[in-house]
DNA sequence: CACGATTCAGTTGTGCACAACTCAATCGTG
DNA sequence: CACGATTGAGTTGTGCACAACTGAATCGTG
């Protein structure tokens, strides 16, 4: 049987080239499509993700957004500041915990949700996949991410 | 039957949140694993992709690398300059066409291939997938990327 | 209560991705 | 041959991702 251990190194280099690369390419293709779809909303794709989270939860501390998007403050702070400058969100130090900053959509930000309503369906249509395919792919990707996130860094070093 | 047109908008917003997001998360998880595996080689993940291409082809013009990685000169020029500074590649204006710059691995860059030999297998092992799963996932992602790359931008605008 | 540890947001610095642009070399058509 | 169009690499500017760090607020344990 063909397993990870029976394939020659050179085959593997090619295979690897393709799997990591396919993911890279698919992500960039997705980014391009979102960029186009979000252009008239004035949002980038990561900004859209942040707004999705806020539309769903109403308001959240920066940390809460970070947990849901798996992003740290180094990425979120400037992103949220840009959303604030654009007038879509409001940031306020939490009175209960002065360390925390609460973020919530402004009226304008909330109104944006209606404009964004069509986006997901258009994106889904652009993928050419039906619902079952999308769900299946999503499940595989989620499982993969969970698996990769739990990898022990020591297992990846060549000189173990 | 459940199709793209019969699902309520709000379901879709959630579903969308998950598919685009799953891809995003999987890519970032992959990046993290590669970052770790490539640390001792002194390469970033995109630099590794460029070296893979060069190891396979010996030498290529910047344009040729860009075609294979689907990256433009705006991304590649500084990346290749960093690889040159690191001593892994050499860049030379082509004598036949002065517009073109030929890139090829230095001796040190070629030697790096041996050090990188173990990387793909370790990455594959980290995914927890067997060869069939990897191939299947790769094919789906490639098909998705092709499909997304060929989308007409006009189909993505809300006010068509 | 006090004080070291932790938590949270933010900053800085590096690298990637991409759009829009420059500039020189080359091509193609009249 | 000449000259406008195209091509190839590079630059600039914006935004995202992440590591490493700062500084203030809060927590927890003695």
mmCIF file of C-alpha atoms (C1' of nucleotides) in Angstrom:
data_model
loop_
_atom_site.group_PDB
_atom_site.id
_atom_site.type_symbol
_atom_site.label_atom_id
_atom_site.label_comp_id
_atom_site.label_asym_id
_atom_site.label_seq_id
_atom_site.Cartn_x
_atom_site.Cartn_y
_atom_site.Cartn_z
ATOM 1 C CA UNK A 1 0.000 0.000 0.000
ATOM 2 C CA UNK A 2 1.085 3.567 -0.654
ATOM 3 C CA UNK A 3 1.627 5.510 2.551
ATOM 4 C CA UNK A 4 3.522 8.549 3.749
ATOM 5 C CA UNK A 5 6.575 6.389 4.326
ATOM 6 C CA UNK A 6 6.736 4.551 1.019
ATOM 7 C CA UNK A 7 6.707 7.534 -1.326
ATOM 8 C CA UNK A 8 10.114 8.718 -2.621
ATOM 9 C CA UNK A 9 11.395 12.101 -1.413
ATOM 10 C CA UNK A 10 11.262 13.688 -4.830
ATOM 11 C CA UNK A 11 7.634 12.740 -5.374
ATOM 12 C CA UNK A 12 6.965 14.239 -2.059
ATOM 13 C CA UNK A 13 8.615 17.504 -2.918
ATOM 14 C CA UNK A 14 6.286 17.785 -5.861
ATOM 15 C CA UNK A 15 3.245 16.694 -3.917
ATOM 16 C CA UNK A 16 4.069 19.139 -1.202
ATOM 17 C CA UNK A 17 4.545 21.845 -3.732
ATOM 18 C CA UNK A 18 1.024 21.223 -4.786
ATOM 19 C CA UNK A 19 -0.843 20.823 -1.538
ATOM 20 C CA UNK A 20 0.548 23.833 0.293
ATOM 21 C CA UNK A 21 0.484 25.757 -2.901
ATOM 22 C CA UNK A 22 -3.103 24.825 -3.756
ATOM 23 C CA UNK A 23 -4.258 26.153 -0.444
ATOM 24 C CA UNK A 24 -2.272 29.328 -0.967
ATOM 25 C CA UNK A 25 -3.717 29.789 -4.444
ATOM 26 C CA UNK A 26 -7.286 29.080 -3.364
ATOM 27 C CA UNK A 27 -7.022 31.579 -0.551
ATOM 28 C CA UNK A 28 -5.665 34.260 -2.834
ATOM 29 C CA UNK A 29 -8.366 33.528 -5.400
ATOM 30 C CA UNK A 30 -10.990 33.857 -2.677
ATOM 31 C CA UNK A 31 -9.440 37.106 -1.525
ATOM 32 C CA UNK A 32 -9.660 38.463 -5.047
ATOM 33 C CA UNK A 33 -13.325 37.603 -5.366
ATOM 34 C CA UNK A 34 -14.143 39.109 -1.982
ATOM 35 C CA UNK A 35 -12.141 42.207 -2.779
ATOM 36 C CA UNK A 36 -14.327 42.749 -5.823
ATOM 37 C CA UNK A 37 -17.588 41.982 -4.035
ATOM 38 C CA UNK A 38 -16.711 44.246 -1.101
ATOM 39 C CA UNK A 39 -15.313 47.111 -3.129
ATOM 40 C CA UNK A 40 -18.543 49.102 -3.163
ATOM 41 C CA UNK A 41 -18.965 48.583 0.581
ATOM 42 C CA UNK A 42 -15.566 50.099 1.210
ATOM 43 C CA UNK A 43 -14.446 47.056 3.207
ATOM 44 C CA UNK A 44 -11.456 44.796 2.882
ATOM 45 C CA UNK A 45 -11.973 41.103 3.426
ATOM 46 C CA UNK A 46 -10.568 41.027 6.988
ATOM 47 C CA UNK A 47 -12.616 44.116 7.799
ATOM 48 C CA UNK A 48 -15.685 42.304 6.482
ATOM 49 C CA UNK A 49 -14.940 39.348 8.746
ATOM 50 C CA UNK A 50 -14.718 41.689 11.710
ATOM 51 C CA UNK A 51 -18.029 43.329 10.762
ATOM 52 C CA UNK A 52 -19.675 39.895 10.394
ATOM 53 C CA UNK A 53 -18.673 39.094 13.952
ATOM 54 C CA UNK A 54 -19.940 42.443 15.203
ATOM 55 C CA UNK A 55 -23.233 42.188 13.307
ATOM 56 C CA UNK A 56 -23.809 38.844 14.952
ATOM 57 C CA UNK A 57 -22.872 39.847 18.503
ATOM 58 C CA UNK A 58 -23.808 43.521 18.617
ATOM 59 C CA UNK A 59 -20.752 44.480 20.611
ATOM 60 C CA UNK A 60 -17.583 42.750 21.704
ATOM 61 C CA UNK A 61 -14.264 43.555 23.345
ATOM 62 C CA UNK A 62 -11.243 43.461 21.036
ATOM 63 C CA UNK A 63 -10.253 40.233 22.706
ATOM 64 C CA UNK A 64 -13.618 38.646 21.853
ATOM 65 C CA UNK A 65 -13.262 39.561 18.200
ATOM 66 C CA UNK A 66 -9.732 38.191 18.272
ATOM 67 C CA UNK A 67 -10.884 34.866 19.684
ATOM 68 C CA UNK A 68 -13.514 34.428 17.013
ATOM 69 C CA UNK A 69 -11.216 35.432 14.150
ATOM 70 C CA UNK A 70 -8.074 33.989 15.736
ATOM 71 C CA UNK A 71 -6.291 37.297 15.338
ATOM 72 C CA UNK A 72 -4.241 39.133 17.927
ATOM 73 C CA UNK A 73 -4.335 42.787 18.910
ATOM 74 C CA UNK A 74 -1.358 43.527 16.694
ATOM 75 C CA UNK A 75 -3.562 42.821 13.692
ATOM 76 C CA UNK A 76 -6.897 43.968 15.101
ATOM 77 C CA UNK A 77 -5.973 47.297 16.678
ATOM 78 C CA UNK A 78 -5.044 49.039 13.424
ATOM 79 C CA UNK A 79 -7.837 47.266 11.522
ATOM 80 C CA UNK A 80 -10.462 48.428 14.022
ATOM 81 C CA UNK A 81 -8.990 51.896 14.021
ATOM 82 C CA UNK A 82 -9.506 52.024 10.251
ATOM 83 C CA UNK A 83 -13.092 50.806 10.671
ATOM 84 C CA UNK A 84 -13.584 53.569 13.234
ATOM 85 C CA UNK A 85 -12.133 56.184 10.881
ATOM 86 C CA UNK A 86 -14.495 54.906 8.171
ATOM 87 C CA UNK A 87 -17.364 55.484 10.611
ATOM 88 C CA UNK A 88 -18.484 51.860 10.847
ATOM 89 C CA UNK A 89 -17.575 51.101 14.448
ATOM 90 C CA UNK A 90 -17.197 52.822 17.765
ATOM 91 C CA UNK A 91 -14.539 51.948 20.368
ATOM 92 C CA UNK A 92 -14.909 52.664 24.064
ATOM 93 C CA UNK A 93 -12.872 51.700 27.105
ATOM 94 C CA UNK A 94 -14.994 49.397 29.188
ATOM 95 C CA UNK A 95 -16.056 51.028 32.483
ATOM 96 C CA UNK A 96 -15.936 47.679 34.354
ATOM 97 C CA UNK A 97 -12.460 46.799 33.151
ATOM 98 C CA UNK A 98 -10.332 49.682 32.009
ATOM 99 C CA UNK A 99 -7.950 47.325 30.194
ATOM 100 C CA UNK A 100 -10.684 46.271 27.812
ATOM 101 C CA UNK A 101 -12.000 48.168 24.791
ATOM 102 C CA UNK A 102 -15.568 47.523 23.654
ATOM 103 C CA UNK A 103 -16.227 47.698 19.920
ATOM 104 C CA UNK A 104 -19.673 48.043 18.360
ATOM 105 C CA UNK A 105 -21.163 49.019 15.014
ATOM 106 C CA UNK A 106 -22.324 52.599 14.566
ATOM 107 C CA UNK A 107 -25.693 53.259 12.917
ATOM 108 C CA UNK A 108 -23.809 53.483 9.650
ATOM 109 C CA UNK A 109 -22.054 50.211 10.406
ATOM 110 C CA UNK A 110 -25.353 48.521 11.168
ATOM 111 C CA UNK A 111 -26.836 49.875 7.930
ATOM 112 C CA UNK A 112 -23.947 48.291 6.066
ATOM 113 C CA UNK A 113 -25.278 44.866 7.012
ATOM 114 C CA UNK A 114 -28.205 45.346 4.652
ATOM 115 C CA UNK A 115 -25.902 46.308 1.812
ATOM 116 C CA UNK A 116 -23.783 43.254 2.571
ATOM 117 C CA UNK A 117 -26.744 40.891 2.581
ATOM 118 C CA UNK A 118 -26.226 39.746 -0.991
ATOM 119 C CA UNK A 119 -22.489 39.198 -0.705
ATOM 120 C CA UNK A 120 -22.421 35.638 0.658
ATOM 121 C CA UNK A 121 -24.820 34.266 -1.915
ATOM 122 C CA UNK A 122 -22.851 35.839 -4.734
ATOM 123 C CA UNK A 123 -19.623 34.435 -3.394
ATOM 124 C CA UNK A 124 -21.143 31.000 -3.000
ATOM 125 C CA UNK A 125 -22.456 31.161 -6.555
ATOM 126 C CA UNK A 126 -18.990 32.161 -7.768
ATOM 127 C CA UNK A 127 -17.463 29.041 -6.239
ATOM 128 C CA UNK A 128 -19.676 26.890 -8.435
ATOM 129 C CA UNK A 129 -20.187 24.525 -5.517
ATOM 130 C CA UNK A 130 -23.507 23.406 -4.104
ATOM 131 C CA UNK A 131 -24.340 23.520 -0.417
ATOM 132 C CA UNK A 132 -23.243 19.980 0.305
ATOM 133 C CA UNK A 133 -19.863 20.552 -1.345
ATOM 134 C CA UNK A 134 -19.364 23.761 0.582
ATOM 135 C CA UNK A 135 -20.193 22.104 3.873
ATOM 136 C CA UNK A 136 -17.946 19.178 3.125
ATOM 137 C CA UNK A 137 -15.034 21.373 2.170
ATOM 138 C CA UNK A 138 -15.541 23.524 5.215
ATOM 139 C CA UNK A 139 -15.506 20.519 7.500
ATOM 140 C CA UNK A 140 -12.292 19.218 6.011
ATOM 141 C CA UNK A 141 -10.639 22.607 6.312
ATOM 142 C CA UNK A 142 -11.768 23.035 9.904
ATOM 143 C CA UNK A 143 -10.465 19.606 10.832
ATOM 144 C CA UNK A 144 -7.204 20.413 9.111
ATOM 145 C CA UNK A 145 -6.839 23.728 10.933
ATOM 146 C CA UNK A 146 -7.538 22.114 14.297
ATOM 147 C CA UNK A 147 -4.992 19.441 13.571
ATOM 148 C CA UNK A 148 -2.356 21.909 12.410
ATOM 149 C CA UNK A 149 -2.938 24.245 15.337
ATOM 150 C CA UNK A 150 -2.237 21.433 17.768
ATOM 151 C CA UNK A 151 1.032 20.317 16.186
ATOM 152 C CA UNK A 152 3.997 20.173 18.515
ATOM 153 C CA UNK A 153 6.637 22.565 17.090
ATOM 154 C CA UNK A 154 9.374 20.094 18.028
ATOM 155 C CA UNK A 155 7.955 17.565 15.576
ATOM 156 C CA UNK A 156 8.678 19.990 12.745
ATOM 157 C CA UNK A 157 12.359 20.585 13.276
ATOM 158 C CA UNK A 158 14.654 18.658 11.002
ATOM 159 C CA UNK A 159 17.214 18.102 13.737
ATOM 160 C CA UNK A 160 14.799 16.754 16.299
ATOM 161 C CA UNK B 1 -34.490 20.198 -2.137
ATOM 162 C CA UNK B 2 -32.059 22.577 -0.497
ATOM 163 C CA UNK B 3 -30.238 24.793 -2.999
ATOM 164 C CA UNK B 4 -28.466 28.134 -3.064
ATOM 165 C CA UNK B 5 -31.781 29.848 -3.718
ATOM 166 C CA UNK B 6 -33.920 28.285 -1.011
ATOM 167 C CA UNK B 7 -31.709 29.022 1.987
ATOM 168 C CA UNK B 8 -32.681 32.105 4.046
ATOM 169 C CA UNK B 9 -30.283 35.062 3.947
ATOM 170 C CA UNK B 10 -29.382 34.813 7.595
ATOM 171 C CA UNK B 11 -28.426 31.154 7.324
ATOM 172 C CA UNK B 12 -26.311 32.160 4.438
ATOM 173 C CA UNK B 13 -24.532 34.856 6.345
ATOM 174 C CA UNK B 14 -23.547 32.245 8.892
ATOM 175 C CA UNK B 15 -22.610 29.656 6.302
ATOM 176 C CA UNK B 16 -20.563 32.199 4.451
ATOM 177 C CA UNK B 17 -18.911 33.231 7.633
ATOM 178 C CA UNK B 18 -17.777 29.690 7.973
ATOM 179 C CA UNK B 19 -16.626 28.744 4.484
ATOM 180 C CA UNK B 20 -14.526 31.802 3.723
ATOM 181 C CA UNK B 21 -13.380 31.823 7.257
ATOM 182 C CA UNK B 22 -12.443 28.155 7.326
ATOM 183 C CA UNK B 23 -10.210 28.652 4.343
ATOM 184 C CA UNK B 24 -8.652 31.679 5.958
ATOM 185 C CA UNK B 25 -8.036 29.796 9.195
ATOM 186 C CA UNK B 26 -6.622 26.722 7.463
ATOM 187 C CA UNK B 27 -4.224 28.851 5.461
ATOM 188 C CA UNK B 28 -3.008 30.657 8.539
ATOM 189 C CA UNK B 29 -2.625 27.374 10.395
ATOM 190 C CA UNK B 30 -0.588 26.026 7.487
ATOM 191 C CA UNK B 31 1.535 29.164 7.471
ATOM 192 C CA UNK B 32 2.275 28.697 11.147
ATOM 193 C CA UNK B 33 3.384 25.109 10.654
ATOM 194 C CA UNK B 34 5.582 26.028 7.706
ATOM 195 C CA UNK B 35 7.036 28.952 9.582
ATOM 196 C CA UNK B 36 8.161 26.552 12.286
ATOM 197 C CA UNK B 37 9.480 23.938 9.879
ATOM 198 C CA UNK B 38 11.369 26.519 7.828
ATOM 199 C CA UNK B 39 12.770 28.485 10.737
ATOM 200 C CA UNK B 40 16.111 26.687 10.783
ATOM 201 C CA UNK B 41 16.447 27.087 7.021
ATOM 202 C CA UNK B 42 16.055 30.824 7.351
ATOM 203 C CA UNK B 43 13.220 30.892 4.834
ATOM 204 C CA UNK B 44 9.715 32.254 5.002
ATOM 205 C CA UNK B 45 6.943 30.254 3.420
ATOM 206 C CA UNK B 46 6.710 32.358 0.225
ATOM 207 C CA UNK B 47 10.502 32.311 -0.045
ATOM 208 C CA UNK B 48 10.368 28.526 0.242
ATOM 209 C CA UNK B 49 7.827 28.384 -2.581
ATOM 210 C CA UNK B 50 10.158 30.465 -4.744
ATOM 211 C CA UNK B 51 13.101 28.189 -3.920
ATOM 212 C CA UNK B 52 10.986 25.108 -4.751
ATOM 213 C CA UNK B 53 10.347 26.538 -8.186
ATOM 214 C CA UNK B 54 14.021 27.380 -8.683
ATOM 215 C CA UNK B 55 15.216 23.975 -7.462
ATOM 216 C CA UNK B 56 12.936 22.391 -10.006
ATOM 217 C CA UNK B 57 13.856 24.622 -12.957
ATOM 218 C CA UNK B 58 17.464 25.552 -12.236
ATOM 219 C CA UNK B 59 17.007 29.119 -13.397
ATOM 220 C CA UNK B 60 14.082 31.275 -14.409
ATOM 221 C CA UNK B 61 13.300 34.878 -15.225
ATOM 222 C CA UNK B 62 11.312 36.761 -12.587
ATOM 223 C CA UNK B 63 8.337 36.546 -14.891
ATOM 224 C CA UNK B 64 8.605 32.743 -15.041
ATOM 225 C CA UNK B 65 8.614 32.489 -11.261
ATOM 226 C CA UNK B 66 5.657 34.824 -11.141
ATOM 227 C CA UNK B 67 3.665 32.700 -13.552
ATOM 228 C CA UNK B 68 4.240 29.557 -11.548
ATOM 229 C CA UNK B 69 3.459 31.169 -8.204
ATOM 230 C CA UNK B 70 0.855 33.565 -9.597
ATOM 231 C CA UNK B 71 2.669 36.504 -8.073
ATOM 232 C CA UNK B 72 3.549 39.804 -9.721
ATOM 233 C CA UNK B 73 6.825 41.701 -9.676
ATOM 234 C CA UNK B 74 5.568 43.917 -6.898
ATOM 235 C CA UNK B 75 5.655 40.925 -4.586
ATOM 236 C CA UNK B 76 8.557 39.043 -6.135
ATOM 237 C CA UNK B 77 11.118 41.812 -6.594
ATOM 238 C CA UNK B 78 11.601 42.510 -2.886
ATOM 239 C CA UNK B 79 11.271 38.814 -1.992
ATOM 240 C CA UNK B 80 13.989 37.835 -4.460
ATOM 241 C CA UNK B 81 16.143 40.689 -3.296
ATOM 242 C CA UNK B 82 15.928 39.289 0.234
ATOM 243 C CA UNK B 83 16.839 35.826 -1.035
ATOM 244 C CA UNK B 84 19.799 37.382 -2.808
ATOM 245 C CA UNK B 85 20.892 39.194 0.350
ATOM 246 C CA UNK B 86 20.610 35.878 2.208
ATOM 247 C CA UNK B 87 22.954 34.404 -0.395
ATOM 248 C CA UNK B 88 20.522 31.822 -1.770
ATOM 249 C CA UNK B 89 19.965 33.217 -5.262
ATOM 250 C CA UNK B 90 21.751 35.256 -7.883
ATOM 251 C CA UNK B 91 20.050 37.775 -10.184
ATOM 252 C CA UNK B 92 21.419 38.819 -13.556
ATOM 253 C CA UNK B 93 20.038 40.903 -16.387
ATOM 254 C CA UNK B 94 19.522 38.618 -19.332
ATOM 255 C CA UNK B 95 21.943 39.379 -22.189
ATOM 256 C CA UNK B 96 19.346 38.451 -24.843
ATOM 257 C CA UNK B 97 16.623 40.654 -23.391
ATOM 258 C CA UNK B 98 17.792 43.458 -21.173
ATOM 259 C CA UNK B 99 14.332 43.856 -19.698
ATOM 260 C CA UNK B 100 14.430 40.393 -18.197
ATOM 261 C CA UNK B 101 16.244 39.340 -15.017
ATOM 262 C CA UNK B 102 17.357 35.715 -14.659
ATOM 263 C CA UNK B 103 17.267 34.236 -11.178
ATOM 264 C CA UNK B 104 19.075 31.088 -10.130
ATOM 265 C CA UNK B 105 20.139 29.379 -6.915
ATOM 266 C CA UNK B 106 23.708 29.946 -5.725
ATOM 267 C CA UNK B 107 25.733 26.970 -4.489
ATOM 268 C CA UNK B 108 24.445 27.778 -1.036
ATOM 269 C CA UNK B 109 20.896 27.947 -2.350
ATOM 270 C CA UNK B 110 21.295 24.571 -4.052
ATOM 271 C CA UNK B 111 22.693 23.079 -0.853
ATOM 272 C CA UNK B 112 19.596 24.268 0.946
ATOM 273 C CA UNK B 113 17.542 21.802 -1.071
ATOM 274 C CA UNK B 114 19.099 18.932 0.840
ATOM 275 C CA UNK B 115 18.302 20.555 4.165
ATOM 276 C CA UNK B 116 14.743 21.103 2.958
ATOM 277 C CA UNK B 117 14.279 17.509 1.868
ATOM 278 C CA UNK B 118 12.516 16.467 5.067
ATOM 279 C CA UNK B 119 10.170 19.404 5.222
ATOM 280 C CA UNK B 120 7.328 18.141 3.002
ATOM 281 C CA UNK B 121 7.034 14.802 4.745
ATOM 282 C CA UNK B 122 6.929 16.463 8.131
ATOM 283 C CA UNK B 123 4.270 18.867 6.982
ATOM 284 C CA UNK B 124 2.213 16.072 5.488
ATOM 285 C CA UNK B 125 2.497 14.111 8.714
ATOM 286 C CA UNK B 126 1.383 17.176 10.664
ATOM 287 C CA UNK B 127 -1.824 17.394 8.636
ATOM 288 C CA UNK B 128 -2.832 13.959 9.854
ATOM 289 C CA UNK B 129 -4.121 13.162 6.385
ATOM 290 C CA UNK B 130 -3.142 10.213 4.239
ATOM 291 C CA UNK B 131 -2.070 10.553 0.626
ATOM 292 C CA UNK B 132 -5.522 10.003 -0.809
ATOM 293 C CA UNK B 133 -7.005 12.686 1.431
ATOM 294 C CA UNK B 134 -4.272 15.119 0.507
ATOM 295 C CA UNK B 135 -4.745 14.527 -3.195
ATOM 296 C CA UNK B 136 -8.488 14.857 -2.910
ATOM 297 C CA UNK B 137 -8.268 18.088 -0.978
ATOM 298 C CA UNK B 138 -5.704 19.465 -3.395
ATOM 299 C CA UNK B 139 -7.934 18.693 -6.372
ATOM 300 C CA UNK B 140 -10.902 20.409 -4.783
ATOM 301 C CA UNK B 141 -8.854 23.463 -3.951
ATOM 302 C CA UNK B 142 -7.370 23.658 -7.436
ATOM 303 C CA UNK B 143 -10.796 23.385 -9.022
ATOM 304 C CA UNK B 144 -12.072 26.060 -6.676
ATOM 305 C CA UNK B 145 -9.181 28.395 -7.495
ATOM 306 C CA UNK B 146 -9.673 27.940 -11.238
ATOM 307 C CA UNK B 147 -13.351 28.629 -10.868
ATOM 308 C CA UNK B 148 -12.808 31.716 -8.717
ATOM 309 C CA UNK B 149 -10.091 33.095 -10.988
ATOM 310 C CA UNK B 150 -12.464 33.010 -13.934
ATOM 311 C CA UNK B 151 -15.336 34.830 -12.245
ATOM 312 C CA UNK B 152 -16.615 37.885 -14.064
ATOM 313 C CA UNK B 153 -16.183 40.850 -11.680
ATOM 314 C CA UNK B 154 -19.524 42.259 -12.816
ATOM 315 C CA UNK B 155 -21.293 39.231 -11.368
ATOM 316 C CA UNK B 156 -20.072 40.219 -7.926
ATOM 317 C CA UNK B 157 -21.398 43.748 -7.721
ATOM 318 C CA UNK B 158 -24.568 44.204 -5.735
ATOM 319 C CA UNK B 159 -25.937 46.820 -8.107
ATOM 320 C CA UNK B 160 -25.331 44.850 -11.282
ATOM 321 C "C1'" DC C 1 -3.631 44.507 52.210
ATOM 322 C "C1'" DA C 2 0.515 44.058 49.112
ATOM 323 C "C1'" DC C 3 2.960 42.746 45.412
ATOM 324 C "C1'" DG C 4 4.292 39.718 41.718
ATOM 325 C "C1'" DA C 5 1.857 37.480 37.839
ATOM 326 C "C1'" DT C 6 -1.357 37.879 34.376
ATOM 327 C "C1'" DT C 7 -4.381 40.153 31.095
ATOM 328 C "C1'" DC C 8 -5.584 43.477 27.591
ATOM 329 C "C1'" DA C 9 -4.822 46.853 24.053
ATOM 330 C "C1'" DG C 10 -1.636 49.029 21.555
ATOM 331 C "C1'" DT C 11 3.083 49.892 19.117
ATOM 332 C "C1'" DT C 12 7.059 48.675 16.329
ATOM 333 C "C1'" DG C 13 9.329 46.190 12.877
ATOM 334 C "C1'" DT C 14 9.416 42.654 9.185
ATOM 335 C "C1'" DG C 15 7.502 40.356 5.375
ATOM 336 C "C1'" DC C 16 3.761 39.310 2.001
ATOM 337 C "C1'" DA C 17 -0.084 40.727 -1.457
ATOM 338 C "C1'" DC C 18 -1.736 43.793 -4.604
ATOM 339 C "C1'" DA C 19 -2.864 48.181 -7.151
ATOM 340 C "C1'" DA C 20 -1.017 51.851 -9.592
ATOM 341 C "C1'" DC C 21 2.666 53.632 -11.318
ATOM 342 C "C1'" DT C 22 7.660 54.481 -13.694
ATOM 343 C "C1'" DC C 23 11.163 53.517 -16.950
ATOM 344 C "C1'" DA C 24 13.728 51.165 -20.147
ATOM 345 C "C1'" DA C 25 13.880 47.547 -23.726
ATOM 346 C "C1'" DT C 26 11.593 45.323 -27.264
ATOM 347 C "C1'" DC C 27 7.994 44.479 -30.618
ATOM 348 C "C1'" DG C 28 4.996 45.319 -34.471
ATOM 349 C "C1'" DT C 29 2.853 47.891 -38.002
ATOM 350 C "C1'" DG C 30 2.716 51.462 -41.248
ATOM 351 C "C1'" DC D 1 13.166 52.636 -40.625
ATOM 352 C "C1'" DA D 2 10.165 55.054 -37.128
ATOM 353 C "C1'" DC D 3 7.185 55.375 -33.611
ATOM 354 C "C1'" DG D 4 3.378 54.000 -30.706
ATOM 355 C "C1'" DA D 5 2.155 49.797 -28.060
ATOM 356 C "C1'" DT D 6 3.577 46.265 -25.215
ATOM 357 C "C1'" DT D 7 6.497 43.856 -21.993
ATOM 358 C "C1'" DG D 8 9.477 43.180 -17.869
ATOM 359 C "C1'" DA D 9 11.291 44.627 -13.562
ATOM 360 C "C1'" DG D 10 11.086 47.663 -10.091
ATOM 361 C "C1'" DT D 11 8.993 51.331 -6.764
ATOM 362 C "C1'" DT D 12 5.492 53.316 -3.816
ATOM 363 C "C1'" DG D 13 1.682 53.138 -0.875
ATOM 364 C "C1'" DT D 14 -1.929 50.560 1.652
ATOM 365 C "C1'" DG D 15 -3.466 46.825 4.352
ATOM 366 C "C1'" DC D 16 -2.937 42.298 6.716
ATOM 367 C "C1'" DA D 17 -0.271 38.750 9.768
ATOM 368 C "C1'" DC D 18 2.671 37.946 13.330
ATOM 369 C "C1'" DA D 19 6.537 38.332 16.764
ATOM 370 C "C1'" DA D 20 8.252 40.910 20.389
ATOM 371 C "C1'" DC D 21 7.546 44.371 23.135
ATOM 372 C "C1'" DT D 22 5.286 48.313 26.362
ATOM 373 C "C1'" DG D 23 2.336 50.007 29.833
ATOM 374 C "C1'" DA D 24 -1.644 50.127 32.414
ATOM 375 C "C1'" DA D 25 -5.314 47.583 34.900
ATOM 376 C "C1'" DT D 26 -6.602 43.640 37.311
ATOM 377 C "C1'" DC D 27 -6.052 39.285 39.672
ATOM 378 C "C1'" DG D 28 -4.513 36.045 43.068
ATOM 379 C "C1'" DT D 29 -1.881 34.380 46.780
ATOM 380 C "C1'" DG D 30 0.563 35.000 50.797
#
